[in-house]
Coordinates of C-alpha atoms in Angstrom, one line a residue:
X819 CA 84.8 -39.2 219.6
X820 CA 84.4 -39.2 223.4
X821 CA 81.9 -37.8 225.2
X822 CA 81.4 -35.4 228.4
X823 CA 79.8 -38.4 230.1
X824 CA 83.1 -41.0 229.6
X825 CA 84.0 -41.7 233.0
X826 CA 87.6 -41.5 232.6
X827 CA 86.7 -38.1 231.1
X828 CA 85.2 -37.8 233.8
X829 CA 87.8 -38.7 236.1
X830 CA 90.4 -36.5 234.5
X831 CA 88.0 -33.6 235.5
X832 CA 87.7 -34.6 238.9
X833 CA 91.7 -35.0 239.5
X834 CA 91.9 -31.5 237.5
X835 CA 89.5 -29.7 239.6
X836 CA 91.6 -30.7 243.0
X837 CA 94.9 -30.8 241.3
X838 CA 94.1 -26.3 241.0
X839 CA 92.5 -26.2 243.8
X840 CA 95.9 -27.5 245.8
X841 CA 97.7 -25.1 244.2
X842 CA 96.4 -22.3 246.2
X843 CA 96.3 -24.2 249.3
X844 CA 96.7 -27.1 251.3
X845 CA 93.3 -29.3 251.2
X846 CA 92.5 -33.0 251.1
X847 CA 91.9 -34.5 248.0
X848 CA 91.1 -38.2 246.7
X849 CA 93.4 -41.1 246.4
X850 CA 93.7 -40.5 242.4
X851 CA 94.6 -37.1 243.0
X852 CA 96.7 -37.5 245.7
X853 CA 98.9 -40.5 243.6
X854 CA 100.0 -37.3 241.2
X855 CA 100.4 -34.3 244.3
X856 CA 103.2 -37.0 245.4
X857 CA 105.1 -36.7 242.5
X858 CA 104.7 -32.7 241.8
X859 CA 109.0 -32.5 242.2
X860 CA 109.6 -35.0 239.7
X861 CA 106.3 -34.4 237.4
X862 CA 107.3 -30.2 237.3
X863 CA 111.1 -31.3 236.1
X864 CA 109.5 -32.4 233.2
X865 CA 107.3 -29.8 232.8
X866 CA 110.6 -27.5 233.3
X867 CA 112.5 -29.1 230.7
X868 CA 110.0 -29.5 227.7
X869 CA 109.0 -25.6 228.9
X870 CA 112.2 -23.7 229.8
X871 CA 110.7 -20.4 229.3
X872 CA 107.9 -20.8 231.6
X873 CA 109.2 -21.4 235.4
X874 CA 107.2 -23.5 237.1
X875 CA 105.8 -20.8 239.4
X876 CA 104.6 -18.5 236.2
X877 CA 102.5 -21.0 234.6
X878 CA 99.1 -20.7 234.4
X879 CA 97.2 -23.0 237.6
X880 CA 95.0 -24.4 235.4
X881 CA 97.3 -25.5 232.5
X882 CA 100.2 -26.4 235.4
X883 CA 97.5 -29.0 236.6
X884 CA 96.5 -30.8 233.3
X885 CA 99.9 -30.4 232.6
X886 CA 100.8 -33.0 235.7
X887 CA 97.9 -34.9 235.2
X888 CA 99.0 -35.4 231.8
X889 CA 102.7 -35.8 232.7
X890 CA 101.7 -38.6 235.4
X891 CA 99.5 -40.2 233.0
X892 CA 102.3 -40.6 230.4
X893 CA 104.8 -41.9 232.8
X894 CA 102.9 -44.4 234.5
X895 CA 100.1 -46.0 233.2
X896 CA 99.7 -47.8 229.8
X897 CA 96.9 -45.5 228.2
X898 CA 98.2 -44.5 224.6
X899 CA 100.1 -40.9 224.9
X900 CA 97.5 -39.8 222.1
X901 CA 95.2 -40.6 224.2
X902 CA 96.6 -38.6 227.1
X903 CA 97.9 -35.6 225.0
X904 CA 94.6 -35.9 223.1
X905 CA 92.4 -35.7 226.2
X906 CA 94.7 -33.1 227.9
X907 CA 94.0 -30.7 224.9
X908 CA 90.3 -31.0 225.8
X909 CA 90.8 -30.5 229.2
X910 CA 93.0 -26.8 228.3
X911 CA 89.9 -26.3 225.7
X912 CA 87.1 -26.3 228.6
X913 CA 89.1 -25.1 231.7
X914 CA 92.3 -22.9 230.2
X915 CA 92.8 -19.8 227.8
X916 CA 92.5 -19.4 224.2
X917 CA 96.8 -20.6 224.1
X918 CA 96.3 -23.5 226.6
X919 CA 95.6 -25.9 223.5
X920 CA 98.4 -25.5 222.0
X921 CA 100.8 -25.0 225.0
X922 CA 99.5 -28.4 226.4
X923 CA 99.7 -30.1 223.0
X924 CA 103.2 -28.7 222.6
X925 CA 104.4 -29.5 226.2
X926 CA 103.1 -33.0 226.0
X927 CA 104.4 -33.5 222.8
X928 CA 108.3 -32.7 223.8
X929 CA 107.5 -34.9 227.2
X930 CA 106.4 -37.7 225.4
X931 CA 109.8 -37.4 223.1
X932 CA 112.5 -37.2 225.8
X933 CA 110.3 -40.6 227.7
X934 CA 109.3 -42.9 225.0
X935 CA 112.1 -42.6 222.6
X936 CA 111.7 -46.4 221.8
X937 CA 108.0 -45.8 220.8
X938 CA 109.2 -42.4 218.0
X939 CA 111.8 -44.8 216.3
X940 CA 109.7 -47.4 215.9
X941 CA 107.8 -45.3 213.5
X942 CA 110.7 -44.3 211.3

Protein backbone atom coordinates (compact mmCIF):
# COMPACT_ATOMS: atom_id res chain seq x y z
CA UNK A 1 0.00 0.00 0.00
CA UNK A 2 1.48 3.40 -0.48
CA UNK A 3 2.24 5.75 1.90
CA UNK A 4 1.60 9.57 2.65
CA UNK A 5 5.35 10.02 2.40
CA UNK A 6 5.65 8.45 -1.60
CA UNK A 7 6.85 11.20 -3.38
CA UNK A 8 4.81 10.85 -6.31
CA UNK A 9 2.00 10.93 -3.72
CA UNK A 10 3.43 13.50 -2.90
CA UNK A 11 3.64 15.14 -6.07
CA UNK A 12 -0.01 14.51 -6.96
CA UNK A 13 -0.72 16.64 -3.82
CA UNK A 14 1.34 19.38 -4.69
CA UNK A 15 -0.12 19.66 -8.46
CA UNK A 16 -3.66 19.21 -6.71
CA UNK A 17 -3.24 21.94 -4.28
CA UNK A 18 -2.27 24.61 -7.27
CA UNK A 19 -4.43 22.90 -9.82
CA UNK A 20 -7.71 24.49 -7.03
CA UNK A 21 -6.05 27.15 -6.30
CA UNK A 22 -6.04 28.31 -10.19
CA UNK A 23 -9.38 27.85 -10.33
CA UNK A 24 -10.31 30.85 -8.35
CA UNK A 25 -7.72 32.90 -9.82
CA UNK A 26 -4.94 33.59 -11.95
CA UNK A 27 -1.49 32.63 -9.99
CA UNK A 28 1.82 31.08 -10.85
CA UNK A 29 2.29 27.61 -10.37
CA UNK A 30 5.20 24.95 -11.05
CA UNK A 31 6.24 23.52 -14.22
CA UNK A 32 4.27 20.02 -13.37
CA UNK A 33 1.34 21.95 -12.76
CA UNK A 34 1.51 24.19 -15.36
CA UNK A 35 2.11 21.02 -18.16
CA UNK A 36 -1.83 20.10 -17.16
CA UNK A 37 -3.33 24.15 -16.81
CA UNK A 38 -2.25 24.00 -20.72
CA UNK A 39 -4.44 21.40 -21.52
CA UNK A 40 -7.63 22.43 -19.24
CA UNK A 41 -9.77 22.67 -22.99
CA UNK A 42 -8.94 19.44 -24.08
CA UNK A 43 -8.60 17.59 -20.48
CA UNK A 44 -12.40 19.20 -19.41
CA UNK A 45 -13.92 17.56 -22.91
CA UNK A 46 -13.17 14.54 -21.45
CA UNK A 47 -14.32 15.25 -18.27
CA UNK A 48 -17.62 16.52 -20.15
CA UNK A 49 -18.10 13.52 -21.94
CA UNK A 50 -17.59 10.59 -19.35
CA UNK A 51 -19.76 13.31 -16.97
CA UNK A 52 -22.58 14.88 -19.08
CA UNK A 53 -24.68 15.73 -16.23
CA UNK A 54 -22.16 17.77 -14.47
CA UNK A 55 -21.09 20.93 -16.67
CA UNK A 56 -17.78 21.68 -16.26
CA UNK A 57 -18.49 24.98 -14.35
CA UNK A 58 -20.84 22.98 -11.56
CA UNK A 59 -18.28 20.51 -10.53
CA UNK A 60 -16.90 20.54 -7.38
CA UNK A 61 -13.08 22.61 -7.50
CA UNK A 62 -11.60 20.08 -5.69
CA UNK A 63 -12.81 16.90 -7.55
CA UNK A 64 -12.57 19.18 -11.11
CA UNK A 65 -8.75 19.35 -10.20
CA UNK A 66 -7.92 15.60 -9.41
CA UNK A 67 -10.20 14.99 -12.01
CA UNK A 68 -7.50 16.77 -14.63
CA UNK A 69 -4.68 15.62 -12.88
CA UNK A 70 -6.03 12.31 -13.35
CA UNK A 71 -7.20 12.89 -16.95
CA UNK A 72 -3.62 14.22 -17.84
CA UNK A 73 -1.97 11.47 -16.19
CA UNK A 74 -3.93 8.80 -18.20
CA UNK A 75 -3.36 10.47 -21.49
CA UNK A 76 0.14 10.98 -21.37
CA UNK A 77 2.32 9.26 -19.35
CA UNK A 78 2.86 5.47 -19.08
CA UNK A 79 1.88 5.03 -15.25
CA UNK A 80 -0.72 2.08 -15.11
CA UNK A 81 -4.55 3.72 -15.25
CA UNK A 82 -5.07 1.65 -11.85
CA UNK A 83 -2.54 3.32 -10.70
CA UNK A 84 -3.87 6.74 -11.67
CA UNK A 85 -7.62 5.99 -10.90
CA UNK A 86 -6.36 4.28 -7.79
CA UNK A 87 -4.41 7.20 -6.47
CA UNK A 88 -7.01 9.71 -7.67
CA UNK A 89 -9.56 7.99 -5.34
CA UNK A 90 -7.25 8.76 -2.53
CA UNK A 91 -6.75 12.06 -3.48
CA UNK A 92 -11.10 12.72 -3.46
CA UNK A 93 -10.82 10.65 -0.03
CA UNK A 94 -8.39 13.31 1.79
CA UNK A 95 -9.36 16.61 -0.10
CA UNK A 96 -13.21 15.99 -1.54
CA UNK A 97 -16.74 15.06 -0.11
CA UNK A 98 -18.14 11.91 1.12
CA UNK A 99 -19.36 11.23 -3.12
CA UNK A 100 -15.95 12.40 -4.49
CA UNK A 101 -14.76 8.60 -4.32
CA UNK A 102 -16.93 7.38 -6.23
CA UNK A 103 -17.56 10.17 -8.76
CA UNK A 104 -13.72 10.19 -9.46
CA UNK A 105 -13.57 6.34 -9.56
CA UNK A 106 -16.61 6.46 -11.95
CA UNK A 107 -15.28 9.43 -14.10
CA UNK A 108 -11.88 7.83 -14.51
CA UNK A 109 -13.29 4.67 -15.20
CA UNK A 110 -15.50 5.85 -18.39
CA UNK A 111 -12.20 8.11 -19.50
CA UNK A 112 -10.06 5.33 -19.37
CA UNK A 113 -12.78 3.22 -21.68
CA UNK A 114 -13.31 5.68 -24.48
CA UNK A 115 -8.84 6.19 -24.53
CA UNK A 116 -7.44 2.74 -24.13
CA UNK A 117 -9.92 0.64 -25.83
CA UNK A 118 -6.94 -1.60 -27.06
CA UNK A 119 -5.88 -2.19 -23.37
CA UNK A 120 -10.18 -3.42 -22.25
CA UNK A 121 -10.10 -5.98 -25.19
CA UNK A 122 -7.12 -7.33 -24.49
CA UNK A 123 -8.65 -8.68 -21.36
CA UNK A 124 -11.68 -10.37 -22.87
Amino acid sequence: MKSAKDPRHKKRRRIVKQLFAKSFHEQQIDDDAQLIADKFELLDQQISTSAPQWPIDKLNKIDLSILRLATWEIMNTDTPPKVVIDEAVELAKEFGGDSSPSFVNGVLGDILKRNKPEDNEQKD
